[in-house]
XYZ file of C-alpha atoms in Angstrom:
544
model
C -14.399 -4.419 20.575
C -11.983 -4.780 17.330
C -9.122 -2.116 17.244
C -7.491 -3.678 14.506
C -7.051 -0.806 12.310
C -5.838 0.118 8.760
C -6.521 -3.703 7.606
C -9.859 -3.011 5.920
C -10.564 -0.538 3.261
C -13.966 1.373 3.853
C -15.058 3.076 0.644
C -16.187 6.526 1.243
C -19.115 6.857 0.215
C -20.672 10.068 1.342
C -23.862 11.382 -0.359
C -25.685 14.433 0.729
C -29.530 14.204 0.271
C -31.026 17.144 -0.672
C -34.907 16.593 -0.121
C -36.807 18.749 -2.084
C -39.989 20.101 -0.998
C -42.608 19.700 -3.420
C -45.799 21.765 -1.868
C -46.399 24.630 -3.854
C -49.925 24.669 -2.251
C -51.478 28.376 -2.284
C -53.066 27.799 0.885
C -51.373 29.613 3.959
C -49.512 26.919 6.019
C -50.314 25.888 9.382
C -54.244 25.757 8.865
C -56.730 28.493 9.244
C -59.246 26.333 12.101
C -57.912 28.386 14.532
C -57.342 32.214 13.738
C -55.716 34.361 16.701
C -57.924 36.330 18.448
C -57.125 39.959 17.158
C -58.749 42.052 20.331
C -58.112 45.046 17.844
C -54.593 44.275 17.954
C -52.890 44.538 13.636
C -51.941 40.735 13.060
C -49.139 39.850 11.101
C -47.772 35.983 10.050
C -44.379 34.705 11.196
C -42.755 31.606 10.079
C -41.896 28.933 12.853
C -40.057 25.653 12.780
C -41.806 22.654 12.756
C -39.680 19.741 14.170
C -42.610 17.383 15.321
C -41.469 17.848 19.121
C -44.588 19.575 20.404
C -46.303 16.836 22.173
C -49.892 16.467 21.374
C -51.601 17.077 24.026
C -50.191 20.379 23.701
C -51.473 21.013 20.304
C -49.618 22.379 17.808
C -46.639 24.124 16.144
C -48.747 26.573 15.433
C -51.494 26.198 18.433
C -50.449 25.676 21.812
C -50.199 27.406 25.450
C -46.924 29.273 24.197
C -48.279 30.971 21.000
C -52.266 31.688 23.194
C -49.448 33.355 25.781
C -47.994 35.396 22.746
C -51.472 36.722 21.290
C -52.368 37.450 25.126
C -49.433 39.366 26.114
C -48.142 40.857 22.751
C -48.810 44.254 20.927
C -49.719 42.578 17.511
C -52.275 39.510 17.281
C -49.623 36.813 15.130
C -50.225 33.990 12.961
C -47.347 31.513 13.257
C -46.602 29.872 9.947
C -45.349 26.418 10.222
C -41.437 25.284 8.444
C -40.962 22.622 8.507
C -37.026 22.227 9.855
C -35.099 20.085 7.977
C -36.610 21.791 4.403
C -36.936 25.021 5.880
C -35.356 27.134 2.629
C -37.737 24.857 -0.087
C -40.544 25.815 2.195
C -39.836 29.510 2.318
C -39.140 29.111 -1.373
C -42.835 27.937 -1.724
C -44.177 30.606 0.341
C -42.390 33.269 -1.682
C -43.249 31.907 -4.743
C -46.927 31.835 -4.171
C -46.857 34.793 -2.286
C -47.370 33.568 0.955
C -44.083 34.042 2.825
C -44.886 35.183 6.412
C -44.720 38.622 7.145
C -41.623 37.902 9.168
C -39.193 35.407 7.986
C -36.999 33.243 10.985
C -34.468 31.164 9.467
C -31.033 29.998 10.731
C -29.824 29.676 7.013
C -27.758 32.498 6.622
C -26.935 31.984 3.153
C -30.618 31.784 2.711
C -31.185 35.019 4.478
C -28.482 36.757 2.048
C -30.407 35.154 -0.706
C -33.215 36.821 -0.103
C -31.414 40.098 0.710
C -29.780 39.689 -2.860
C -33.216 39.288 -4.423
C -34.886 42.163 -3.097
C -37.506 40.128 -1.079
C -36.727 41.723 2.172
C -36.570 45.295 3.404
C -34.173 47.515 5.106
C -35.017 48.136 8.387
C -32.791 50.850 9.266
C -35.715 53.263 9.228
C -38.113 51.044 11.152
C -36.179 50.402 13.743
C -35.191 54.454 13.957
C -38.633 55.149 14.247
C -40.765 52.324 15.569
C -38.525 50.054 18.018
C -37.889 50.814 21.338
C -36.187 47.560 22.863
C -34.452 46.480 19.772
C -32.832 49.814 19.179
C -31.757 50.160 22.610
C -29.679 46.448 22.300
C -28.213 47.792 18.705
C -27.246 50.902 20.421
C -25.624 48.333 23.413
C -24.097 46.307 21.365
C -23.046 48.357 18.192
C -21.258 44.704 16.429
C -24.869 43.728 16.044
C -25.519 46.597 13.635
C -22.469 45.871 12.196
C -22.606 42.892 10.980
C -26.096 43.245 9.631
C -24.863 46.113 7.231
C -25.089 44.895 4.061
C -22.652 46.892 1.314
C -25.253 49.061 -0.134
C -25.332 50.531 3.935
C -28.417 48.835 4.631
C -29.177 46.569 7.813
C -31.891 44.189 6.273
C -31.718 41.193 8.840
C -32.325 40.823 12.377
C -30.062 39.338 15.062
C -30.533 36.622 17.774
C -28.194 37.955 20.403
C -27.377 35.179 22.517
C -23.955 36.050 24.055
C -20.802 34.483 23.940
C -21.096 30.661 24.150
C -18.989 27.240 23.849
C -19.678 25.396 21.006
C -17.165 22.557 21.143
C -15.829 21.424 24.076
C -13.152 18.540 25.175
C -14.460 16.303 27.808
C -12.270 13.408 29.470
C -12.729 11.120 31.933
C -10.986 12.180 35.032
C -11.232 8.501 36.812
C -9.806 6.809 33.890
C -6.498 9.256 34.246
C -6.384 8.445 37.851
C -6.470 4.960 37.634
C -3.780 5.297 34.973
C -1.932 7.463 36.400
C -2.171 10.036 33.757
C -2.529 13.938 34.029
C -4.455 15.484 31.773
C -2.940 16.149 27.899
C -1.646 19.567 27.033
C -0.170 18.662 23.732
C -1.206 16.734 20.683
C 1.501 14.341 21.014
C 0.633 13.978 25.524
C -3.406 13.581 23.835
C -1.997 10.931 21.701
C -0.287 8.798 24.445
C -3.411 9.601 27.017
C -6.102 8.180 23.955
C -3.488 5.461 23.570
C -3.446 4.254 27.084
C -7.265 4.747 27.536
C -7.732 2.034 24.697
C -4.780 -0.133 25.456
C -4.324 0.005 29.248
C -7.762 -0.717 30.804
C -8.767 1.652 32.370
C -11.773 0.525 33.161
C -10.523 -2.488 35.387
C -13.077 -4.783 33.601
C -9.984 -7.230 32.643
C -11.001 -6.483 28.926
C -9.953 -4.451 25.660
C -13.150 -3.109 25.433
C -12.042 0.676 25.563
C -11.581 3.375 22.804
C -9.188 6.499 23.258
C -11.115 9.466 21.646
C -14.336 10.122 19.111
C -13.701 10.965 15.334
C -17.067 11.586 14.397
C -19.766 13.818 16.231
C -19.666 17.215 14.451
C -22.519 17.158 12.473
C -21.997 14.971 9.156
C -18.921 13.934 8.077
C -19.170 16.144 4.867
C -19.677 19.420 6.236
C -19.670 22.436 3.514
C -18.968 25.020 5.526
C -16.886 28.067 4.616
C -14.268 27.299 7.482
C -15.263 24.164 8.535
C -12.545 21.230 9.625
C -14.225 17.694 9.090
C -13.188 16.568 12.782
C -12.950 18.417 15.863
C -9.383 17.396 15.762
C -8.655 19.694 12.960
C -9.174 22.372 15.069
C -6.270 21.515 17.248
C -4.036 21.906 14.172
C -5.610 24.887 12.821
C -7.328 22.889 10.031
C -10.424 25.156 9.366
C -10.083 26.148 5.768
C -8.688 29.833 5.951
C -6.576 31.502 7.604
C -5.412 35.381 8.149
C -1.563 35.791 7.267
C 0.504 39.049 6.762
C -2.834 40.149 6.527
C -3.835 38.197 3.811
C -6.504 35.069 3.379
C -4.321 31.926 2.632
C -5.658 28.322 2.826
C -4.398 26.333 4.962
C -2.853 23.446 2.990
C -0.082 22.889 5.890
C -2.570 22.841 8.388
C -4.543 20.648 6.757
C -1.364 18.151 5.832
C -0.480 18.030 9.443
C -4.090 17.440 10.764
C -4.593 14.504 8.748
C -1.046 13.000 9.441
C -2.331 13.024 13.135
C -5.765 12.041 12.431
C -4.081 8.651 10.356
C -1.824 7.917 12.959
C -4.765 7.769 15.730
C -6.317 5.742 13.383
C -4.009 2.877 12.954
C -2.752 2.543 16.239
C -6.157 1.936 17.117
C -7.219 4.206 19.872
C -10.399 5.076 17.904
C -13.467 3.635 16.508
C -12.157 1.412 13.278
C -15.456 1.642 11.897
C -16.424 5.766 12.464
C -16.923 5.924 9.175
C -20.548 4.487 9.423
C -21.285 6.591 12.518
C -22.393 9.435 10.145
C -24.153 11.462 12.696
C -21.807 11.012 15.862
C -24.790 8.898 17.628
C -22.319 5.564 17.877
C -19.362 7.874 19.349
C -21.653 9.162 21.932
C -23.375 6.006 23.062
C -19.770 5.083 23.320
C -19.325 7.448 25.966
C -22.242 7.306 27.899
C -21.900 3.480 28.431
C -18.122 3.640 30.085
C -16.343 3.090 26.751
C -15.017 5.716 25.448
C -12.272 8.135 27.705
C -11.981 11.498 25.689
C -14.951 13.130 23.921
C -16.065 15.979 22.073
C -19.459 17.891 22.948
C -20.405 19.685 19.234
C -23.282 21.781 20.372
C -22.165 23.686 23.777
C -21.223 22.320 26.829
C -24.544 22.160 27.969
C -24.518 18.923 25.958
C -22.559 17.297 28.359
C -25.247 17.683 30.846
C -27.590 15.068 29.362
C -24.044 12.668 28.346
C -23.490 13.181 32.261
C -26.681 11.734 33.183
C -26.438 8.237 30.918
C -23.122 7.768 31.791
C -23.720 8.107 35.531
C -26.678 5.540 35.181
C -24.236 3.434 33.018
C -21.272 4.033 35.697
C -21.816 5.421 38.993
C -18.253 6.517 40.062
C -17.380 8.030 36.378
C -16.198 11.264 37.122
C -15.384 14.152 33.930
C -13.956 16.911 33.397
C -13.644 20.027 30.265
C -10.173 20.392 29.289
C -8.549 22.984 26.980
C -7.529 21.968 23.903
C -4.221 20.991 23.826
C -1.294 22.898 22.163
C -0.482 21.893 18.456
C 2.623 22.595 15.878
C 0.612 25.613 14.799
C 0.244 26.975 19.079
C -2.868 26.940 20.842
C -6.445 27.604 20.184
C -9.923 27.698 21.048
C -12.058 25.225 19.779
C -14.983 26.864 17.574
C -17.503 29.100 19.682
C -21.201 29.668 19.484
C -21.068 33.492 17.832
C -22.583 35.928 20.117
C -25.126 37.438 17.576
C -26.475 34.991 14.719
C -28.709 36.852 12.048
C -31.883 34.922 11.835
C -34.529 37.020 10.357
C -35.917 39.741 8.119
C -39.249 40.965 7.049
C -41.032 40.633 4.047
C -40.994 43.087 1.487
C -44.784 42.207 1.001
C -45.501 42.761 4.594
C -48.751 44.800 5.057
C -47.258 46.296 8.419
C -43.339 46.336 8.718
C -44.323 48.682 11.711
C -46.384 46.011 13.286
C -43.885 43.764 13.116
C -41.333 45.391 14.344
C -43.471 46.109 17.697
C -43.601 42.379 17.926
C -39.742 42.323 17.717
C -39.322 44.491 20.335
C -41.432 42.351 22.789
C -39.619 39.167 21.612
C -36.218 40.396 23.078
C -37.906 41.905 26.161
C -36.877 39.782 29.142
C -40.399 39.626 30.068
C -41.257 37.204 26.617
C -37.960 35.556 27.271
C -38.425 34.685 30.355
C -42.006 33.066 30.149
C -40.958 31.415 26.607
C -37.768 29.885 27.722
C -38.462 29.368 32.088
C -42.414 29.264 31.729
C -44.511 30.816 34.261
C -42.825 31.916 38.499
C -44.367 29.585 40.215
C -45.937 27.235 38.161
C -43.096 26.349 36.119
C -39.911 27.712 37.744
C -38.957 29.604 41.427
C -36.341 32.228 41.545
C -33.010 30.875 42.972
C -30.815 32.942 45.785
C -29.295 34.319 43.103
C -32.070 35.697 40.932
C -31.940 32.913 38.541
C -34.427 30.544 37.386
C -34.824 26.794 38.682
C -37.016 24.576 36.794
C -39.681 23.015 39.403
C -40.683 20.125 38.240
C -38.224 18.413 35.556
C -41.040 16.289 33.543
C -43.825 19.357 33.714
C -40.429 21.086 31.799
C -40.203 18.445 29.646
C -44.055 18.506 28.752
C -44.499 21.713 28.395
C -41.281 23.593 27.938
C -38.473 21.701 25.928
C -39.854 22.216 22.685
C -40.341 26.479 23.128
C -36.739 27.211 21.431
C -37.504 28.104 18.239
C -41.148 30.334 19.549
C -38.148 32.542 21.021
C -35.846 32.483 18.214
C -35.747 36.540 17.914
C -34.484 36.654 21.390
C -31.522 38.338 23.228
C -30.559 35.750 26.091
C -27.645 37.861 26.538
C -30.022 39.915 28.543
C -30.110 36.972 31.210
C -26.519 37.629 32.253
C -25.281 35.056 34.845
C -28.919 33.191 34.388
C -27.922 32.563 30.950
C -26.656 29.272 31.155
C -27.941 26.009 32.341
C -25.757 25.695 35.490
C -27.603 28.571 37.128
C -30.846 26.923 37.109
C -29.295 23.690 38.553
C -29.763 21.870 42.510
C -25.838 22.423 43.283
C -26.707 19.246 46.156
C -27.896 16.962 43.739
C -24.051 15.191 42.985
C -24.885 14.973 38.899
C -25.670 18.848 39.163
C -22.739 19.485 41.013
C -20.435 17.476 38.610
C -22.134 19.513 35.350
C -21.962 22.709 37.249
C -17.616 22.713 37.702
C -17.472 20.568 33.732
C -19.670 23.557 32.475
C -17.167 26.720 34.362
C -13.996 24.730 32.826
C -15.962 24.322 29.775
C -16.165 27.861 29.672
C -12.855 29.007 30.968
C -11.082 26.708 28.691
C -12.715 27.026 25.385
C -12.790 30.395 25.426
C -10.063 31.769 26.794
C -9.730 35.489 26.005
C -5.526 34.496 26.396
C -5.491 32.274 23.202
C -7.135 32.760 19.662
C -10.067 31.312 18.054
C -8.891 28.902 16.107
C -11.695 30.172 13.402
C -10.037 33.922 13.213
C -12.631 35.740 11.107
C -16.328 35.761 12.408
C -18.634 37.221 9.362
C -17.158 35.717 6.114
C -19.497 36.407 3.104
C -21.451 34.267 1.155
C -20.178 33.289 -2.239
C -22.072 33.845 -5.678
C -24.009 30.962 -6.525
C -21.328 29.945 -9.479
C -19.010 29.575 -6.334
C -20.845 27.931 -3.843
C -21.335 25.189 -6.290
C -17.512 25.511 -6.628
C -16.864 24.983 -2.890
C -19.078 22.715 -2.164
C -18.357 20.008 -4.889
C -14.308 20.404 -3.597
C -14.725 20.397 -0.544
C -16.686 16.714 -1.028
C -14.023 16.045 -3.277
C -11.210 17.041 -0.412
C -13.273 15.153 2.240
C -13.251 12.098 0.045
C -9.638 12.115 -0.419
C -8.812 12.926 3.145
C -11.305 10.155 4.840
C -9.461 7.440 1.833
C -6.013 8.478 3.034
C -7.283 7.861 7.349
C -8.247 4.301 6.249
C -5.972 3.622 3.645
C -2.379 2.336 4.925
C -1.262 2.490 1.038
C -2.204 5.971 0.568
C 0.234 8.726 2.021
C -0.361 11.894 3.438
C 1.198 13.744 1.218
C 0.028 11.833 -1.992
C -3.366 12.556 -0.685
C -2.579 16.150 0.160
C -0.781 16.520 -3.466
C -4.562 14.951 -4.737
C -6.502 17.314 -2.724
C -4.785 20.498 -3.876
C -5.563 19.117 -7.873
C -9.173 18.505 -6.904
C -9.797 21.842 -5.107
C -8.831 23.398 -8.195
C -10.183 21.203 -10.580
C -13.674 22.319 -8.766
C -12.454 25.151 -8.730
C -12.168 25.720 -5.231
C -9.221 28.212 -6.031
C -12.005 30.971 -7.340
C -13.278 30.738 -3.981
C -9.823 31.383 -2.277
C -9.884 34.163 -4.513
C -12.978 35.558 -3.859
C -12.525 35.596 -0.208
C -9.112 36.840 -0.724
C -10.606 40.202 -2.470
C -13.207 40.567 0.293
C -11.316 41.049 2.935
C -8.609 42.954 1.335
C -11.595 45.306 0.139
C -13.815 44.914 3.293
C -11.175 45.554 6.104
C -13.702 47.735 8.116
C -16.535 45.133 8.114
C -14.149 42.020 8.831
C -15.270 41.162 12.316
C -12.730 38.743 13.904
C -13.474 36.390 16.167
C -11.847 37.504 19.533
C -14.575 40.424 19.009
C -16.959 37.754 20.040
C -15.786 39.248 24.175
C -17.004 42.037 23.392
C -20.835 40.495 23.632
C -20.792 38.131 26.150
């Protein structure tokens, strides 16, 4: 495996594909063979993602054993409209435009979700909820951030929440043999996680007689350009504080120093080779990760909760029997220490259409999605058949492949959920064999996991939870610098001729060339105007 480093020039070339949907068919998606049977009950239409994972001989999207269990048990007969995932927003653009949007709108797009907010196609439901929920009102009344962060400035709550709980989102995994055969403790500091990614890739730790290993993963947060709002390009920012804005003297500020010393560090790792010379072609993390589970790589991020280690466990054990890891918190940087990027406890995900023939109806069939008793048989299946109850109340899957068949692909069928109703059975360790040695291993990586990455002693390194979403005029703004920042910041990794700080001197012309600066602005005003609705992210304990 070359580490030579810094030698070769890779051109950044980084182009997001925007795929437009071009149905504008008038026709209600997913079909009309097979109408729910009403049995009196009002029906309404809600949208569901389509991701091609149902297999087929459980039907459909739309069709299948789930949604027959939803008509059965339900108050309101439903129609599931199928989105397709990855064009979700052009679909529900479709729908809206032909007048077809389902009566009940489920979209993880929150800028999206404002959108339609800001164009009047959704209602309030303050006054449905008052008068027709049950269940739902009961959780707002529990958990009074959710109602706060669906407020909307005019006083209004238009959107509906996903209350999940508290969970990791990132986590730092390394491999516990590899420090024991080097002799190594774990890193607590950038500069002890440089030497410990240094030695991994230089000091065989392995034992195979070859330089074959890599210190630590660039790549495996989504795409390497991310537009987010806060969003660092590499997990690594996040030890620096890198994540766009920041709260000082109770002001917004961007973090320009941050971001100079994050990519000083991120440059160095580069050219003394204890990473992956060629990450730049790994655009979706799926290199880094194979990496890892084949005995190559020693210190890895997870980017989508630590229960993603659990299936990263499972190849590497296949790959290497006596590989034993372990979550670690992430090390202190100039800037102090932080956790990595959480899972918010509450996402909004949904509204209802203003064109809905019976808001009441569905809001009935909200209140029986985030009953325990829909949760349960949409995300465990049925006691007995699927699952058994462990000693602890919890749910253990039966058989692992009848899961896979007929459970794995339920998520999104339970999207208007409140898992944070499950309590201690809301996690994946609780529904593991603690005999079987790969549960056991996942159960203690997933409690560090957890204690480490979010540790109620340290701060988020995101600090603000619910920033708002810019005009139009400025997301067009932000997005096209932060491309241009990303550009300049992946040229200056790979580049030995271009500095840091030329590249940070570029970056600050470009962001306001874009003008990226409006946006600073913007956000600036907003939370000097908005102090009561600024939820910060250490309020995220307060659900979990």
């Amino acid at each position: 495996m070359r580490k030579t480093c810094g030698r070769r020039f890779v051109a950044v070339v980084a182009i997001l594909q925007v795929t437009l949907f071009l149905s504008t068919s008038c026709s209600p998606a997913g079909g009309a063979k097979q109408q729910p049977e009403t049995a009196g009950k009002p029906l309404i239409t809600v949208g569901i993602y389509d991701r091609g994972t149902v297999p087929t001989e459980e039907g459909t999207v739309a069709h299948n054993r789930w949604t027959r269990w939803i008509n059965e048990h339900s108050p309101v007969a439903v129609k599931f409209i199928p989105i397709p995932r990855g064009e979700s927003v052009q679909r529900y653009k479709a729908l809206f435009a032909s007048g077809n949007a389902p009566d009940l709108v489920l979209d993880f797009d929150s800028s999206f979700l404002a959108e339609l907010v800001a164009d009047g196609q959704v209602i309030p439901i303050d006054d449905l909820v008052e008068r027709h929920s049950t269940e739902y009102k009961k959780l707002l009344e529990q958990y009074p951030l959710v109602r706060k962060l669906a407020t909307e400035p005019d006083g209004n709550m238009y959107l509906i929440a996903q209350i999940t709980g508290l969970k990791t989102n990132h986590s730092l995994l390394i491999r516990d043999d590899w420090l024991e055969a080097l002799g190594l403790e774990a890193p607590q500091t950038a500069e002890q996680l440089f030497e410990v990614a240094k030695a991994f890739a230089f000091s065989d730790p392995d034992g195979n007689g070859r330089d074959d290993t890599l210190g630590i993963n660039f790549t495996g947060l989504g795409p390497l350009l991310n537009n987010k709002i806060a969003g660092g390009i590499r997990p690594l920012d996040m030890m620096f504080r890198n994540v766009g804005y920041l709260i000082e003297n109770g002001q917004v500020v961007r973090a320009w120093e941050q971001a100079q010393a994050a990519l000083a560090y991120q440059k160095r790792l580069y050219e003394s080779g204890v990473i992956d010379p060629d990450f730049m072609t790994d655009k979706d993390g799926e290199k880094a990760k194979l990496d890892f589970v084949n005995g190559k790589l020693g210190i890895f991020w997870v980017s989508s909760g630590i229960e993603d280690a659990y299936p990263l466990l499972q190849s590497l054990l296949k790959h290497v029997p006596t590989a034993r890891v372990k979550a670690i918190p992430l090390p202190k940087g100039p800037f102090g220490q932080f956790n990595p990027l959480a899972k918010a406890p509450v996402q909004l995900v949904g509204a209802i259409n203003k064109n809905a023939s019976n808001p009441e109806a569905v809001m009935k069939y909200i209140d029986f999605m985030v009953s325990e008793k829909a949760l349960t048989a949409l995300r465990f299946g049925i006691e007995g058949e699927h699952f058994e109850r462990t000693a602890d109340g919890c749910y253990r899957y039966i058989d692992r492949e009848k899961y896979n068949r007929e459970m794995s692909w339920t998520l999104d069928l339970y999207m208007p959920s409140a898992r944070v109703i499950l309590g201690k059975c809301n996690s994946l360790a609780s529904s593991l064999d603690p005999t079987n040695p790969i549960d056991k291993q996942y159960m203690e990586i997933e409690a560090d996991g957890e204690k480490y990455s979010l540790n109620p002693d340290v701060e988020f390194a995101y600090p603000v939870w619910n920033w708002p979403t810019l005009p139009k005029g400025l997301q067009m703004s932000m997005a096209d610098g932060i491309y241009a920042l990303t550009d300049i910041y992946y040229r200056a990794i790979v580049d030995p001729a271009y500095s840091v700080e030329q590249a940070i001197a570029d970056a600050r012309q470009a962001w306001e060339q874009s003008g990226g600066t409006k946006a600073d602005e913007y956000y600036r005003s907003w939370f000097a105007k908005n102090r009561e609705r600024v939820l910060l992210s250490n309020e995220y304990y307060s659900i979990r």
